[in-house]
């Protein structure tokens, strides 16, 4: 260590001798050993500087042919890459501009990347790129100007987009990218689906222009005929068809959700999907009629407004796991007149197994699941209950037939579950607690040996617990047992069910008024009721979001209901405070306790409560 220190100290001294202040020094004033030391130092720092910057600057033209970073002895990853390469359009004419997007899966980033467009047949780099921000730069490969793109720094990235201008060559192309996660972890030659070259005399599809401003959801929702590239003309003759409304034709109707499947020449399946949406439409193959363990394809809008295809795997009621889009040939990806359409050939086996263990399923028949919804920056959002269609029976995707949408029995169970929970925790449960806390003076008349407020409390809470149990059973039946990977709504629902079930059991063991345990029981009984009510109302909000989205009108009505409850609790508490003052005066003067305004506040509260309840029940019925 001391030797190294002396070396750098002496080198620093010699470098100062070569500084501008000492440039007048003659070379022969340095000894031969000192000159060698200077040259060695310059070489050392030059190599050190090159080592530090070569991986972060993105100037990697040495990788033009192999697309492999020179990271020592580290080798390329062989696992499924957590990244995708997509295009705003999968057919082009010479000179067209196409937006290319590199994207990481959720919670994944990349530090560096290298992107090229190559011909499918000759593997030659073609076209040129245009960058739009300082984090991306173009490179010259194979003598072609701006034929590759890379990063300018090693900051974490989740997605990037560039503009590619198609060449004047009659060849199909695809994009290839290398993603660098760290010096030792990188994936090479991640491919996009094939882009088909069409001649200038052919009629391009509706989204052949890749400018985001021309295909954005705000400019393409318009009147006029729907796209005609997909139709139901050969359903049950040449292809499997699944649609809602039944037997609708996407070539003639804007409001037709449609998918088809047929065997493709050379193996695999040709899929078509169409539906009115400004976000995405999707379909999947499942072994049952419940979301989870499904092989799905998504046709949706990316972060720059283009339409692309994703291959994914559904693990349950959460965002699907994105798979590498390989062995897929895209024929159409468009957004016209508010209708999203995709047509493509997939040579992947259909599999409902987890991707790590993915292989061809032993089954040949599946239920078809269809869904649509919004997207945000290229990420699909939850479709809600109303955004799904499920086939009534299993089908073989290779055998032509017409498939009908499943009857609404499952949806009826879900609707009944929601209605019972609303009645239980918006009305009967709330009123039961109001009677127990605020009506002891106004409803003290004896009925069957007990005060009227107590009988009302028991009756209303019995209805609440009964409705909660019935609603829980309906949800359990609809899910056909315990659902693994359940969402927060299901988990909180189970907690509410347990707390509500034990509340009346605890009440059975209520101590007598003279017992020392009575005050402890009262506190525990009240606290358990409060916690159960808070969780139940929070879960009602989550349920409304599942049905109506995060900012739908039903969620806002629930917010109004919560405000209504808070307002009336304030009224009841003010009235109770005034009643306690009167009680003190009555005791001092030996007078009878008088009723304040609770008999007016209660019907006032119930009117508003029923208004909110009816609005939400109607909303559930319409969903």
XYZ file of C-alpha atoms in Angstrom:
623
model
C 0.000 0.000 0.000
C 2.859 2.394 0.861
C 4.556 1.587 -2.467
C 1.333 2.395 -4.334
C 0.991 5.658 -2.432
C 4.557 6.692 -3.314
C 3.855 5.790 -6.949
C 0.788 8.044 -7.175
C 2.544 10.823 -5.227
C 5.465 10.800 -7.590
C 3.176 10.523 -10.600
C 1.184 13.537 -9.384
C 4.411 15.519 -9.044
C 5.464 14.605 -12.550
C 2.039 15.473 -13.974
C 2.318 18.886 -12.343
C 5.618 19.279 -14.129
C 3.702 18.761 -17.376
C 0.952 21.230 -16.439
C 0.534 24.443 -18.508
C 2.618 26.331 -15.952
C 5.609 24.095 -16.675
C 5.211 23.568 -20.406
C 8.398 25.517 -20.998
C 10.362 22.728 -19.363
C 12.654 20.913 -21.765
C 12.177 17.165 -22.227
C 15.774 16.397 -21.284
C 15.091 17.848 -17.845
C 13.112 14.640 -17.022
C 15.051 11.452 -16.517
C 14.277 8.401 -18.612
C 12.679 6.599 -15.674
C 10.484 9.614 -14.935
C 9.300 9.767 -18.565
C 8.441 6.036 -18.483
C 6.471 6.611 -15.289
C 4.527 9.456 -16.935
C 3.700 7.353 -19.999
C 2.617 4.455 -17.802
C 0.417 6.758 -15.742
C -1.250 8.219 -18.808
C -1.924 4.729 -20.148
C -3.232 3.567 -16.759
C -5.686 6.429 -16.372
C -6.769 6.123 -19.984
C -7.668 2.479 -19.512
C -9.362 3.231 -16.197
C -11.447 6.002 -17.772
C -12.457 3.739 -20.660
C -13.460 0.998 -18.241
C -15.641 3.351 -16.222
C -17.457 4.976 -19.122
C -17.846 2.256 -21.719
C -20.842 0.678 -20.004
C -22.775 3.829 -19.117
C -22.395 6.019 -22.199
C -24.155 3.598 -24.543
C -21.535 4.044 -27.276
C -21.511 0.325 -28.051
C -21.006 0.131 -31.802
C -18.771 -2.890 -31.141
C -22.031 -4.783 -30.458
C -23.615 -3.962 -33.818
C -23.248 -7.520 -35.133
C -23.607 -9.721 -32.058
C -25.819 -7.390 -29.957
C -23.856 -8.648 -26.930
C -22.320 -6.278 -24.379
C -18.645 -6.819 -23.593
C -19.000 -7.421 -19.892
C -16.019 -9.660 -19.272
C -16.828 -13.336 -18.905
C -20.498 -12.763 -18.085
C -22.885 -14.625 -20.371
C -26.339 -13.806 -21.658
C -29.361 -14.895 -19.577
C -31.284 -17.904 -20.866
C -34.469 -17.385 -18.819
C -37.604 -15.741 -20.176
C -36.743 -12.034 -20.416
C -38.810 -9.695 -18.212
C -38.926 -7.217 -21.093
C -40.934 -6.756 -24.291
C -40.363 -5.046 -27.621
C -43.495 -3.751 -29.347
C -44.438 -1.545 -32.285
C -47.300 0.861 -32.845
C -48.165 -0.984 -36.053
C -47.225 -4.341 -37.522
C -47.564 -3.558 -41.210
C -45.810 -0.754 -43.049
C -45.082 0.866 -46.357
C -41.729 2.437 -47.319
C -41.178 5.700 -45.471
C -43.774 5.019 -42.733
C -42.949 6.118 -39.187
C -43.473 3.512 -36.486
C -43.093 3.979 -32.734
C -41.037 1.231 -31.098
C -41.381 0.715 -27.344
C -39.053 -1.203 -25.044
C -40.800 -2.013 -21.786
C -39.986 -3.800 -18.540
C -42.406 -5.889 -16.549
C -43.857 -4.443 -13.358
C -41.221 -3.656 -10.672
C -38.380 -4.400 -13.124
C -35.958 -1.864 -14.620
C -33.050 -1.853 -17.075
C -29.961 0.333 -17.063
C -28.871 -0.070 -20.660
C -30.261 -1.252 -23.977
C -29.353 -1.692 -27.630
C -32.023 -1.722 -30.372
C -31.947 -2.501 -34.092
C -34.419 -3.249 -36.875
C -33.406 -6.269 -38.931
C -34.839 -8.051 -41.941
C -36.367 -11.424 -41.160
C -34.745 -13.204 -44.095
C -31.295 -11.643 -44.413
C -30.783 -10.404 -40.840
C -29.623 -7.016 -42.158
C -30.060 -3.747 -40.266
C -32.611 -1.548 -42.055
C -34.324 1.802 -41.602
C -33.236 4.595 -39.329
C -34.260 5.847 -35.896
C -35.179 9.266 -34.552
C -34.817 9.995 -30.833
C -36.886 12.490 -28.875
C -35.026 12.963 -25.576
C -31.519 13.176 -24.177
C -31.569 9.738 -22.513
C -31.479 8.013 -25.917
C -28.950 8.233 -28.745
C -28.623 6.862 -32.274
C -25.643 4.844 -33.488
C -24.308 3.973 -36.933
C -24.049 0.244 -37.610
C -22.849 -1.512 -40.738
C -22.304 1.781 -42.542
C -25.980 2.730 -42.089
C -26.579 6.051 -40.366
C -28.794 5.983 -37.264
C -29.538 2.279 -37.694
C -29.340 1.502 -33.959
C -30.356 3.084 -30.674
C -28.825 2.879 -27.202
C -28.851 4.639 -23.818
C -26.805 7.682 -22.835
C -26.583 6.924 -19.123
C -27.064 4.045 -16.713
C -30.052 5.494 -14.837
C -32.891 3.036 -14.211
C -35.505 2.857 -16.952
C -38.872 1.107 -17.092
C -39.696 1.933 -20.728
C -38.411 3.954 -23.665
C -39.916 4.806 -27.060
C -38.242 5.800 -30.314
C -39.442 6.524 -33.840
C -38.321 4.213 -36.661
C -38.617 5.151 -40.341
C -39.227 2.188 -42.626
C -36.773 1.547 -45.505
C -37.593 1.332 -49.203
C -37.097 -2.418 -49.313
C -39.720 -5.084 -49.879
C -38.862 -7.234 -46.854
C -40.525 -8.042 -43.569
C -38.639 -6.852 -40.495
C -38.610 -7.249 -36.738
C -36.955 -5.328 -33.931
C -34.278 -6.847 -31.751
C -33.109 -5.476 -28.444
C -30.577 -6.218 -25.743
C -31.545 -5.264 -22.180
C -28.874 -4.749 -19.510
C -30.056 -5.025 -15.926
C -26.567 -5.030 -14.417
C -23.022 -5.800 -15.509
C -23.589 -9.537 -14.997
C -27.305 -9.768 -15.865
C -28.488 -9.051 -19.421
C -30.761 -10.499 -22.098
C -29.850 -10.351 -25.795
C -31.861 -10.376 -29.035
C -35.306 -9.982 -27.461
C -37.546 -9.826 -30.537
C -40.752 -8.041 -31.424
C -43.441 -9.657 -33.571
C -42.773 -9.518 -37.311
C -43.734 -6.313 -39.168
C -45.183 -7.071 -42.589
C -44.131 -5.002 -45.572
C -47.037 -3.913 -47.799
C -46.700 -2.326 -51.194
C -47.641 1.304 -51.689
C -50.593 0.260 -53.844
C -52.092 -1.929 -51.120
C -54.682 -0.548 -48.759
C -53.019 -0.218 -45.355
C -54.903 -0.882 -42.188
C -56.418 1.955 -40.249
C -53.432 2.529 -38.008
C -50.631 2.444 -40.543
C -49.544 5.895 -39.428
C -47.669 5.504 -36.196
C -47.815 9.052 -34.931
C -49.273 8.944 -31.411
C -51.300 12.065 -32.120
C -53.084 10.326 -34.970
C -53.996 7.154 -33.112
C -54.669 8.488 -29.657
C -57.914 7.572 -27.966
C -59.037 11.190 -28.009
C -58.972 11.525 -31.770
C -60.163 8.155 -33.070
C -63.495 7.786 -31.272
C -65.719 8.945 -34.080
C -68.824 8.094 -35.984
C -68.669 6.102 -39.178
C -68.463 2.437 -40.119
C -66.429 0.114 -37.905
C -63.299 -1.610 -39.242
C -64.071 -4.419 -41.696
C -60.863 -6.474 -41.402
C -62.542 -8.845 -38.906
C -66.008 -10.304 -39.427
C -68.227 -13.208 -38.405
C -68.787 -14.371 -41.986
C -67.103 -17.793 -41.606
C -68.068 -18.522 -37.999
C -68.825 -22.200 -37.230
C -67.607 -23.036 -40.755
C -63.915 -22.162 -40.690
C -63.376 -20.786 -37.197
C -64.526 -20.773 -33.587
C -66.406 -17.568 -32.744
C -67.292 -16.065 -29.376
C -69.160 -12.762 -29.185
C -71.303 -10.512 -27.042
C -74.069 -9.774 -27.907
C -74.471 -13.273 -29.313
C -73.914 -13.621 -33.061
C -72.977 -9.955 -33.506
C -70.728 -9.012 -36.431
C -67.778 -6.653 -35.750
C -67.816 -5.660 -39.437
C -71.220 -4.025 -39.088
C -71.557 -3.095 -35.398
C -69.482 -0.782 -33.200
C -70.776 -2.458 -30.026
C -69.658 -6.018 -30.771
C -67.120 -7.810 -28.604
C -65.763 -10.615 -30.766
C -62.976 -13.178 -30.860
C -62.280 -16.055 -33.198
C -59.837 -18.933 -33.419
C -58.832 -21.155 -36.325
C -55.953 -23.458 -37.199
C -53.182 -21.646 -39.066
C -51.259 -23.103 -41.957
C -47.895 -24.288 -40.722
C -49.185 -24.922 -37.207
C -50.525 -22.762 -34.428
C -53.696 -20.703 -34.322
C -54.960 -17.615 -36.067
C -56.702 -15.366 -33.541
C -58.916 -12.337 -34.100
C -60.271 -9.993 -31.453
C -62.374 -6.849 -31.707
C -64.285 -4.631 -29.310
C -65.220 -1.039 -28.439
C -62.638 0.206 -25.954
C -60.181 3.048 -25.510
C -57.796 0.857 -23.499
C -57.661 -2.830 -24.352
C -59.607 -5.950 -25.287
C -58.346 -9.393 -24.354
C -59.197 -13.079 -24.405
C -57.887 -16.102 -22.565
C -58.156 -19.857 -22.285
C -59.010 -21.360 -18.911
C -59.759 -24.743 -17.371
C -62.670 -23.196 -15.451
C -64.944 -20.155 -15.506
C -62.972 -18.264 -12.853
C -60.027 -15.944 -13.527
C -56.718 -17.510 -12.540
C -54.262 -19.888 -14.265
C -55.219 -18.642 -17.730
C -53.291 -18.250 -20.989
C -54.268 -14.816 -22.327
C -53.583 -12.406 -25.190
C -54.134 -8.654 -24.842
C -54.750 -6.240 -27.708
C -54.322 -2.783 -26.253
C -52.975 0.732 -26.375
C -49.351 1.278 -25.388
C -47.788 4.255 -23.606
C -47.453 6.295 -26.822
C -50.917 5.592 -28.218
C -50.060 2.692 -30.513
C -51.891 -0.628 -30.566
C -49.867 -3.689 -29.629
C -50.274 -7.297 -28.570
C -49.171 -8.819 -25.284
C -48.949 -12.461 -24.323
C -49.602 -12.901 -20.626
C -50.507 -15.326 -17.869
C -53.243 -14.614 -15.341
C -52.474 -15.667 -11.788
C -55.805 -14.453 -10.402
C -57.384 -11.094 -9.636
C -54.181 -9.111 -10.177
C -52.328 -7.626 -13.145
C -51.300 -10.498 -15.475
C -47.700 -11.651 -15.742
C -46.317 -10.514 -19.110
C -44.680 -13.256 -21.194
C -42.159 -12.914 -23.987
C -44.022 -12.288 -27.249
C -42.313 -14.951 -29.362
C -43.630 -17.104 -32.228
C -46.300 -14.498 -33.015
C -46.983 -12.952 -36.424
C -49.160 -9.836 -36.313
C -51.435 -9.150 -39.275
C -53.504 -6.286 -37.865
C -53.354 -3.974 -34.848
C -55.678 -0.991 -35.170
C -57.819 1.524 -33.313
C -60.515 3.085 -35.473
C -63.834 4.722 -34.603
C -63.428 3.686 -30.966
C -62.925 -0.005 -31.852
C -59.706 -1.912 -31.069
C -58.898 -4.823 -33.381
C -56.029 -7.308 -33.586
C -55.429 -10.253 -35.877
C -52.370 -12.467 -35.449
C -50.979 -15.974 -35.703
C -49.536 -17.576 -32.576
C -47.482 -20.724 -32.860
C -47.272 -21.053 -29.076
C -48.967 -23.964 -27.372
C -51.978 -23.100 -25.249
C -51.051 -23.702 -21.625
C -52.855 -23.012 -18.358
C -49.789 -23.945 -16.298
C -47.493 -21.490 -14.559
C -44.983 -20.098 -17.111
C -41.948 -21.554 -15.298
C -43.427 -25.012 -15.865
C -45.119 -24.115 -19.113
C -45.562 -26.862 -21.646
C -48.394 -27.989 -23.854
C -51.512 -28.609 -21.784
C -52.898 -32.102 -21.703
C -56.334 -30.577 -22.307
C -57.601 -29.733 -25.770
C -60.745 -27.894 -24.648
C -60.989 -24.679 -22.644
C -63.415 -22.048 -21.468
C -62.979 -18.728 -23.262
C -62.674 -15.629 -21.100
C -63.006 -12.181 -22.672
C -62.371 -8.849 -20.962
C -62.001 -5.183 -21.794
C -61.070 -2.057 -19.865
C -58.921 1.056 -19.643
C -55.159 1.342 -19.857
C -52.772 3.870 -18.339
C -49.339 4.463 -19.896
C -49.531 1.082 -21.573
C -50.526 -0.782 -18.388
C -53.935 -2.433 -18.408
C -56.347 -1.543 -15.599
C -58.822 -3.822 -13.853
C -61.853 -4.461 -16.058
C -64.431 -4.808 -13.285
C -67.332 -7.230 -13.161
C -69.092 -5.707 -16.152
C -66.050 -5.952 -18.420
C -65.952 -9.743 -18.697
C -67.597 -12.433 -20.822
C -67.253 -16.164 -20.207
C -68.196 -19.005 -22.536
C -70.982 -21.312 -21.437
C -68.943 -24.442 -22.167
C -65.465 -25.616 -23.033
C -64.403 -25.519 -26.675
C -61.584 -26.871 -28.793
C -59.948 -23.805 -30.418
C -59.263 -25.816 -33.569
C -62.835 -27.039 -34.177
C -65.112 -24.493 -35.860
C -68.228 -23.651 -33.857
C -70.244 -20.787 -32.365
C -69.845 -20.330 -28.619
C -72.452 -18.629 -26.466
C -71.840 -16.406 -23.464
C -72.424 -18.098 -20.129
C -75.743 -17.465 -18.440
C -75.827 -14.798 -15.775
C -76.000 -17.262 -12.856
C -72.496 -16.357 -11.731
C -73.192 -12.646 -12.096
C -76.472 -13.070 -10.206
C -74.562 -14.587 -7.289
C -72.104 -11.700 -7.314
C -74.933 -9.146 -7.481
C -76.814 -10.833 -4.637
C -73.619 -10.874 -2.571
C -73.140 -7.148 -3.084
C -76.770 -6.261 -2.379
C -76.865 -8.211 0.891
C -73.638 -6.613 2.094
C -74.971 -3.137 1.301
C -78.219 -3.794 3.156
C -76.353 -5.290 6.118
C -73.731 -2.597 6.657
C -75.401 0.500 5.239
C -78.798 0.047 6.849
C -79.513 -2.718 9.363
C -76.084 -2.691 11.016
C -75.964 1.094 11.218
C -79.473 1.363 12.649
C -78.751 -1.398 15.169
C -75.807 0.575 16.531
C -77.816 3.838 16.509
C -80.542 2.255 18.665
C -77.965 0.891 21.132
C -76.155 4.203 21.563
C -78.712 6.981 21.088
C -82.258 5.630 21.632
C -82.128 4.320 25.200
C -84.284 7.168 26.503
C -86.654 7.563 23.537
C -87.272 3.802 23.204
C -87.253 2.633 26.807
C -90.756 1.160 26.690
C -90.756 -2.509 27.724
C -91.541 -5.121 25.037
C -91.502 -8.806 26.062
C -89.655 -7.899 29.214
C -86.926 -5.882 27.517
C -86.635 -2.236 26.518
C -87.765 -1.450 22.971
C -84.313 -0.091 21.989
C -82.711 -3.360 23.118
C -85.209 -5.494 21.173
C -84.671 -3.325 18.082
C -80.909 -3.595 18.493
C -81.023 -7.406 18.755
C -83.386 -7.734 15.772
C -81.393 -5.387 13.490
C -78.038 -6.946 14.382
C -79.496 -10.423 13.837
C -80.489 -9.342 10.309
C -77.008 -7.885 9.793
C -75.201 -11.073 10.819
C -77.630 -13.267 8.827
C -77.179 -11.129 5.677
C -73.385 -11.176 6.134
C -73.277 -14.971 6.474
C -75.574 -15.463 3.468
C -73.528 -13.023 1.389
C -70.301 -14.772 2.367
C -71.705 -18.158 1.351
C -72.795 -16.756 -2.045
C -69.293 -15.421 -2.695
C -67.818 -18.750 -1.617
C -70.111 -20.665 -3.969
C -69.340 -18.305 -6.846
C -65.595 -18.779 -6.351
C -66.131 -22.531 -5.994
C -64.106 -22.706 -2.796
C -61.119 -20.843 -1.470
C -59.487 -18.651 -4.112
C -55.715 -18.565 -3.886
C -54.111 -15.217 -4.654
C -57.280 -13.472 -3.461
C -57.478 -9.687 -3.555
C -57.856 -7.352 -0.585
C -61.677 -7.269 -0.930
C -61.873 -11.018 -0.353
C -59.424 -10.978 2.551
C -61.173 -8.125 4.379
C -64.499 -9.840 3.709
C -63.294 -12.958 5.532
C -62.182 -10.841 8.508
C -65.579 -9.092 8.632
C -67.316 -12.475 8.478
C -65.311 -13.814 11.442
C -65.828 -10.711 13.599
C -69.553 -10.513 12.773
C -70.040 -14.215 13.527
C -68.516 -13.998 16.994
C -70.220 -10.752 18.013
C -73.605 -12.341 18.902
C -71.849 -15.307 20.523
C -69.988 -12.892 22.780
C -73.293 -11.131 23.575
C -74.775 -14.392 24.884
C -72.247 -14.319 27.716
C -73.052 -10.748 28.711
C -72.596 -10.363 32.505
C -75.372 -8.962 34.674
C -75.466 -5.204 35.288
C -74.188 -5.747 38.847
C -71.136 -7.772 37.717
C -67.649 -6.240 37.863
C -67.087 -7.643 34.359
C -69.992 -5.692 32.852
C -67.972 -2.571 32.016
C -65.206 -4.674 30.422
C -67.813 -6.519 28.356
C -69.417 -3.271 27.232
C -66.102 -1.857 26.045
C -65.093 -5.052 24.274
C -68.527 -5.498 22.667
C -68.554 -1.894 21.445
C -64.954 -2.006 20.196
C -65.518 -5.217 18.231
C -68.649 -3.714 16.667
C -66.780 -0.526 15.722
C -63.854 -2.404 14.122
C -66.235 -4.700 12.227
C -68.229 -1.735 10.935
C -65.136 0.189 9.791
C -63.759 -2.843 7.944
C -67.166 -3.581 6.399
C -67.612 -0.036 5.071
C -64.025 -0.002 3.745
C -64.770 -3.285 1.975
C -67.922 -1.796 0.475
C -65.701 0.851 -1.122
C -63.429 -1.863 -2.527
C -66.462 -3.724 -3.850
C -67.731 -0.612 -5.610
C -64.306 -0.177 -7.214
C -64.429 -3.743 -8.533
C -67.796 -3.062 -10.127
C -67.473 0.557 -11.202
C -63.745 1.393 -11.284
C -61.690 3.538 -8.933
C -63.520 6.780 -9.771
C -66.918 5.508 -10.900
C -70.185 7.066 -9.763
C -70.919 4.196 -7.350
C -67.690 4.886 -5.457
C -68.695 8.549 -5.235
C -72.147 7.581 -3.912
C -70.434 5.473 -1.239
C -68.389 8.524 -0.335
C -71.600 10.537 -0.057
C -73.088 7.881 2.206
C -70.062 7.995 4.483
C -70.391 11.781 4.707
C -74.093 11.408 5.501
C -73.328 8.989 8.336
C -70.672 11.334 9.749
C -73.056 14.301 9.620
C -75.807 12.454 11.465
C -73.402 11.073 14.052
C -72.500 14.696 14.813
C -76.218 15.505 15.184
C -76.763 12.497 17.473
C -73.714 13.337 19.613
C -74.809 16.962 20.041
C -78.261 15.734 21.016
C -76.740 13.225 23.471
C -74.628 15.989 25.024
C -77.720 18.121 25.560
C -79.575 15.115 26.950
C -76.813 14.498 29.499
C -77.076 18.101 30.665
C -80.839 17.659 31.102
C -80.213 14.394 32.915
C -77.996 16.160 35.428
C -80.626 18.813 36.004
C -83.346 16.179 36.312
C -81.366 14.288 38.936
C -80.635 17.484 40.863
C -84.299 18.534 40.745
C -85.691 14.998 41.026
C -87.472 15.393 37.680
C -88.133 12.824 34.956
C -85.591 12.519 32.103
C -86.921 14.148 28.926
C -86.455 13.087 25.309
C -84.544 15.574 23.167
C -84.458 15.496 19.333
C -83.475 11.878 18.594
C -86.988 11.047 17.376
C -86.556 13.701 14.673
C -82.934 12.908 13.795
C -83.616 9.170 13.348
C -86.206 9.418 10.487
C -84.132 12.217 8.917
C -81.127 9.875 8.895
C -83.132 6.905 7.596
C -84.467 8.852 4.619
C -80.960 9.722 3.446
C -79.691 6.244 4.246
C -82.380 4.596 2.100
C -81.727 7.032 -0.761
C -78.041 6.094 -0.900
C -78.853 2.398 -0.488
C -81.409 2.352 -3.325
C -79.024 4.193 -5.662
C -76.302 1.606 -5.096
C -78.685 -1.353 -5.374
C -79.853 -0.004 -8.743
C -76.211 0.395 -9.795
C -75.443 -3.217 -8.920
C -78.512 -4.372 -10.825
C -77.441 -2.433 -13.902
C -73.900 -3.822 -13.748
